[in-house]
Amino acid sequence: MSKFEVMYGNQAIAEGAIKAGCRFYAGYPITPSTEVAEILSDRLPEEGGIFVQMEDEIASMGAIIGASLGGLKSATATSGPGFSLMQENLGYAVGSEIPCVVINVQRVGPSTGLPTKAAQGDIMQARWGTHGDHPIIALSPGSVQDCYDLIIKAFNFSEKYRTPVIFLADALVSSLEEKIELADETVEIFERREPEESPEDYKAFAYTKGGVVPLAKFGEGYRYHVTGLLHDEKGYPTEDSELVSQWWDHMYSKIEDNLDDILLYEEIELDDADIALIAYGGTAMAATRAVSLAREQGIKLGLLKLQTIWPFPEERVKKLAVDMDNIIVPELNFGQIRSEVERLAAGQSNIEGINKADGNQITPDEILTAIQKHLVAGS
């Protein structure tokens, strides 16, 4: 039986994390993510979990890595400046395949920026912020319901693919209040698997094609080496080019071979659309309303609402570029996703952006006005 509650975005993130099985949180308070920590400081002890306020975001990232190795589903929450500080340890978690969830409630940057104002400026940092080539999963909620549903997905993906997952919220959805449906007992919760091999035969970092081996908990008889260096299947550093190549194949294939599971997006009124929007996060709310307003005026507008940002849904965007003469990308930055769409469109569709980074949201009317100007110019 469904249960409904009125929540705001940060509350939905915290409650969704609890539902997903999060039992360890370490973080440092920072606007506009602080409520996630405040709520979990109460809720985690109620659920037998642990909450620790750390001295900074560097330590926070290290703490959730350690807790995850101990067997706990772990998370931290921050905003842009803190996310920057987490990058070195984030790369360590990627390279050593340690599951954890990093919640980034984005605000205007760079530096201290506008701490209370919404932005979507950390999109590329989520993909490339830590140094070196690496795969990553990043999800972006476009409503309070998404905050709840997608944070559960984030934990599932993290455990299933043994990787950090970045949860790219923004200040628009984090403070918005909506009535949402809470997950019942039928919702999928992916629990960490136990190794089936003996401790002597266990390879914590076995090279697989499109999958991962279970991560044994520290302290339960399985000894293995964890390092940020490129390593063999036992976790020990190696410079053997053949082993390194196998490692890279494993790291990328576990994501690329499972795109049908990982890529999440919604299609709204795209079947007969003449013009398409591509939007994500809080901006997707305005884009959804703009579609309704456009349809009332006889404009066949559709929306591809991205929920998985990384890996990027390349094949779907390529197809959209073939089907549409015009694609408009509204976002609270100066074109970070638009550049990806332009790359994939390869000249087959005209790509335009609606961009802001002044702390103000993009409104449905602004999107509609841009579309109307475009229609007039093209007539």
XYZ file of C-alpha atoms in Angstrom, residues 52-344:
293
model
C 29.992 11.710 12.408
C 30.556 15.419 11.832
C 34.067 15.663 10.401
C 36.571 18.490 10.515
C 36.410 19.025 6.742
C 35.344 17.460 3.458
C 38.695 15.754 2.857
C 38.281 13.801 6.069
C 34.604 13.178 5.319
C 35.436 11.407 2.078
C 38.111 9.346 3.777
C 35.716 8.337 6.548
C 33.019 7.025 4.218
C 35.629 5.040 2.290
C 36.755 3.397 5.516
C 33.205 2.715 6.681
C 32.359 1.150 3.336
C 35.344 -1.184 3.590
C 33.931 -2.153 6.962
C 30.691 -3.187 5.300
C 28.410 -0.188 5.796
C 26.544 1.637 3.041
C 28.058 5.082 3.392
C 27.431 8.628 2.209
C 28.457 12.238 2.572
C 26.807 15.486 1.453
C 28.360 18.761 0.412
C 28.224 21.613 -2.094
C 30.683 22.970 -4.649
C 33.630 24.071 -2.465
C 33.461 20.880 -0.414
C 33.090 18.764 -3.541
C 36.359 20.246 -4.803
C 38.106 19.142 -1.616
C 36.802 15.597 -1.996
C 38.285 14.973 -5.426
C 41.533 13.228 -4.431
C 39.802 10.732 -2.156
C 37.019 10.348 -4.695
C 39.616 9.178 -7.214
C 40.961 6.749 -4.611
C 37.475 5.267 -4.175
C 37.037 4.965 -7.946
C 40.400 3.268 -8.450
C 40.002 0.908 -5.519
C 36.349 0.180 -6.350
C 34.876 1.196 -3.015
C 31.115 1.841 -3.043
C 29.869 5.097 -1.513
C 27.514 7.959 -2.371
C 28.569 11.613 -2.618
C 25.654 14.073 -2.514
C 26.444 17.465 -4.032
C 23.709 20.092 -3.651
C 25.026 22.583 -6.189
C 25.227 26.347 -5.681
C 26.703 29.227 -7.660
C 30.499 29.227 -7.907
C 33.394 29.452 -8.341
C 34.948 29.689 -4.870
C 32.440 30.721 -2.206
C 30.213 32.138 -4.939
C 26.584 32.606 -3.942
C 26.112 30.082 -1.130
C 22.306 30.174 -1.031
C 21.639 30.350 -4.767
C 21.059 27.437 -7.123
C 23.348 26.470 -9.966
C 24.311 23.470 -12.065
C 27.957 24.330 -12.483
C 29.514 21.112 -11.175
C 28.440 18.888 -14.065
C 31.877 18.577 -15.642
C 33.584 18.477 -12.270
C 31.511 15.400 -11.478
C 32.830 13.762 -14.633
C 36.446 14.915 -14.629
C 37.097 16.525 -11.240
C 39.407 13.820 -9.999
C 42.546 13.388 -12.080
C 43.099 10.719 -14.691
C 40.753 8.734 -16.905
C 38.030 7.011 -14.944
C 34.410 5.888 -15.246
C 31.813 7.485 -12.966
C 28.073 7.373 -12.353
C 26.274 10.647 -11.588
C 22.519 11.083 -11.124
C 20.523 14.333 -11.034
C 17.065 14.668 -9.409
C 14.527 16.899 -11.140
C 11.869 16.867 -8.413
C 11.424 15.989 -4.761
C 10.113 12.584 -5.839
C 13.316 12.145 -7.830
C 15.354 13.070 -4.737
C 13.831 10.114 -2.928
C 13.721 7.608 -5.784
C 17.110 8.387 -7.322
C 19.074 8.371 -4.065
C 17.893 4.781 -3.644
C 19.132 4.118 -7.184
C 22.429 5.794 -6.313
C 23.065 3.399 -3.448
C 21.981 0.433 -5.572
C 24.329 1.394 -8.401
C 27.170 2.023 -5.970
C 26.892 -1.432 -4.448
C 26.099 -3.248 -7.688
C 29.034 -1.770 -9.639
C 31.427 -1.128 -6.739
C 31.904 2.531 -7.473
C 31.287 5.941 -5.928
C 28.059 7.469 -7.245
C 27.690 11.248 -7.358
C 24.241 12.637 -6.617
C 24.034 16.021 -8.370
C 21.143 17.818 -6.731
C 20.796 21.594 -6.752
C 19.393 24.278 -4.494
C 16.136 24.402 -6.481
C 15.065 20.853 -5.684
C 16.757 20.701 -2.264
C 14.442 23.327 -0.759
C 11.278 22.560 -2.753
C 8.363 20.932 -0.918
C 6.107 18.392 -2.637
C 3.903 15.453 -1.793
C 5.812 12.315 -2.706
C 5.154 8.592 -2.728
C 7.422 6.628 -0.423
C 8.841 3.331 -1.588
C 7.073 0.232 -0.285
C 8.648 -3.116 0.487
C 8.671 -4.122 -3.195
C 11.260 -1.513 -4.181
C 14.623 -2.966 -5.158
C 17.312 -2.527 -2.517
C 20.605 -3.993 -3.682
C 22.461 -5.448 -0.735
C 26.181 -6.039 -0.721
C 26.989 -9.616 -1.688
C 29.218 -11.874 0.377
C 32.182 -13.628 -1.270
C 31.621 -17.273 -2.101
C 35.321 -18.111 -2.374
C 37.497 -19.087 0.543
C 39.737 -16.360 1.966
C 42.706 -18.083 0.307
C 41.115 -17.992 -3.161
C 39.469 -14.578 -2.878
C 40.555 -11.893 -5.353
C 39.066 -8.603 -4.216
C 39.814 -6.905 -7.533
C 39.284 -9.727 -10.016
C 39.204 -8.500 -13.601
C 35.746 -9.262 -14.946
C 34.004 -8.389 -18.181
C 31.028 -6.176 -17.350
C 30.755 -7.113 -13.682
C 32.368 -7.020 -10.254
C 33.203 -9.478 -7.520
C 31.718 -9.094 -4.028
C 33.647 -6.793 -1.695
C 34.528 -8.638 1.510
C 34.168 -6.727 4.766
C 37.312 -5.891 6.677
C 37.572 -7.916 9.847
C 35.711 -10.993 8.642
C 38.647 -13.184 7.682
C 39.312 -11.876 4.177
C 42.633 -10.080 3.878
C 43.362 -7.979 0.822
C 45.427 -4.958 -0.086
C 43.754 -1.615 -0.925
C 45.765 0.996 -2.790
C 45.359 3.965 -5.062
C 48.086 2.533 -7.284
C 47.035 0.487 -10.307
C 46.939 -3.043 -9.018
C 46.580 -6.715 -9.784
C 43.596 -8.861 -8.848
C 44.837 -9.225 -5.264
C 45.170 -5.458 -4.916
C 48.968 -5.266 -5.049
C 50.605 -2.540 -7.165
C 51.694 -3.483 -10.651
C 53.242 -1.818 -13.686
C 52.751 -4.872 -15.897
C 51.207 -3.358 -19.036
C 49.129 -6.457 -19.763
C 47.610 -6.442 -16.275
C 47.041 -2.681 -16.420
C 45.201 -3.104 -19.744
C 43.011 -5.806 -18.201
C 42.309 -3.498 -15.270
C 41.186 -0.670 -17.558
C 38.966 -3.036 -19.532
C 37.368 -4.212 -16.307
C 36.855 -0.682 -14.953
C 35.124 0.630 -18.065
C 33.210 -2.511 -19.048
C 31.439 -2.771 -15.690
C 29.770 0.550 -16.567
C 29.583 0.477 -20.367
C 28.204 -3.071 -20.514
C 25.369 -2.146 -18.163
C 24.056 1.067 -19.710
C 20.555 -0.400 -20.038
C 20.442 -0.498 -16.243
C 22.319 2.715 -15.469
C 20.917 5.203 -18.013
C 17.782 6.800 -16.586
C 15.744 9.474 -18.345
C 12.135 10.482 -18.969
C 10.607 11.380 -22.328
C 7.783 13.928 -22.252
C 5.735 14.647 -25.398
C 8.578 13.679 -27.710
C 6.605 11.361 -30.008
C 5.281 14.153 -32.245
C 7.579 17.013 -31.201
C 9.063 19.464 -33.680
C 11.401 21.027 -31.101
C 13.049 19.241 -28.171
C 14.314 20.421 -24.807
C 17.028 18.563 -22.932
C 17.025 19.461 -19.250
C 17.973 18.045 -15.866
C 17.834 18.851 -12.162
C 15.743 21.779 -10.977
C 15.687 23.257 -14.477
C 13.747 20.216 -15.690
C 10.779 21.398 -13.625
C 10.619 24.630 -15.611
C 11.153 22.700 -18.843
C 8.244 20.364 -18.062
C 5.940 23.322 -17.481
C 7.205 24.983 -20.666
C 6.159 21.907 -22.635
C 2.606 22.237 -21.280
C 2.460 25.954 -22.068
C 3.825 25.413 -25.574
C 1.312 22.677 -26.309
C -1.515 25.006 -25.243
C -0.266 27.414 -27.934
C -0.048 24.714 -30.583
C 3.740 24.417 -30.446
C 4.844 20.787 -30.569
C 7.509 20.895 -27.882
C 8.948 17.823 -26.163
C 11.415 17.166 -23.360
C 14.179 14.671 -22.700
C 14.610 14.873 -18.926
C 18.002 13.485 -17.936
C 18.275 11.656 -14.623
C 21.570 9.921 -15.338
C 24.089 12.594 -16.285
C 27.166 10.346 -16.377
C 27.578 8.135 -18.244
C 25.857 10.397 -20.757
C 22.960 8.869 -22.760
C 24.835 9.270 -26.022
C 22.772 6.985 -28.267
C 19.472 8.559 -27.187
C 20.782 12.073 -27.796
C 22.200 11.068 -31.185
C 18.803 9.738 -32.202
C 17.095 12.878 -30.948
C 19.455 14.983 -33.059
C 18.484 12.976 -36.145
C 14.762 13.355 -35.381
C 14.776 17.062 -34.438
C 15.887 20.081 -36.419
C 16.205 22.098 -33.203
C 17.222 21.163 -29.656
C 17.309 23.680 -26.814
C 19.246 23.005 -23.600
C 18.317 25.168 -20.574
C 20.768 24.879 -17.674
C 22.117 26.920 -14.786
C 25.633 27.183 -16.178
C 27.173 28.386 -19.432
C 26.596 25.257 -21.475
C 28.200 22.224 -19.851
C 25.595 19.746 -21.097
C 24.937 21.754 -24.248
C 28.533 21.082 -25.303
C 27.903 17.343 -24.978
C 24.721 17.619 -27.042
C 26.530 19.630 -29.730
C 29.272 17.011 -29.895
C 26.783 14.181 -30.335
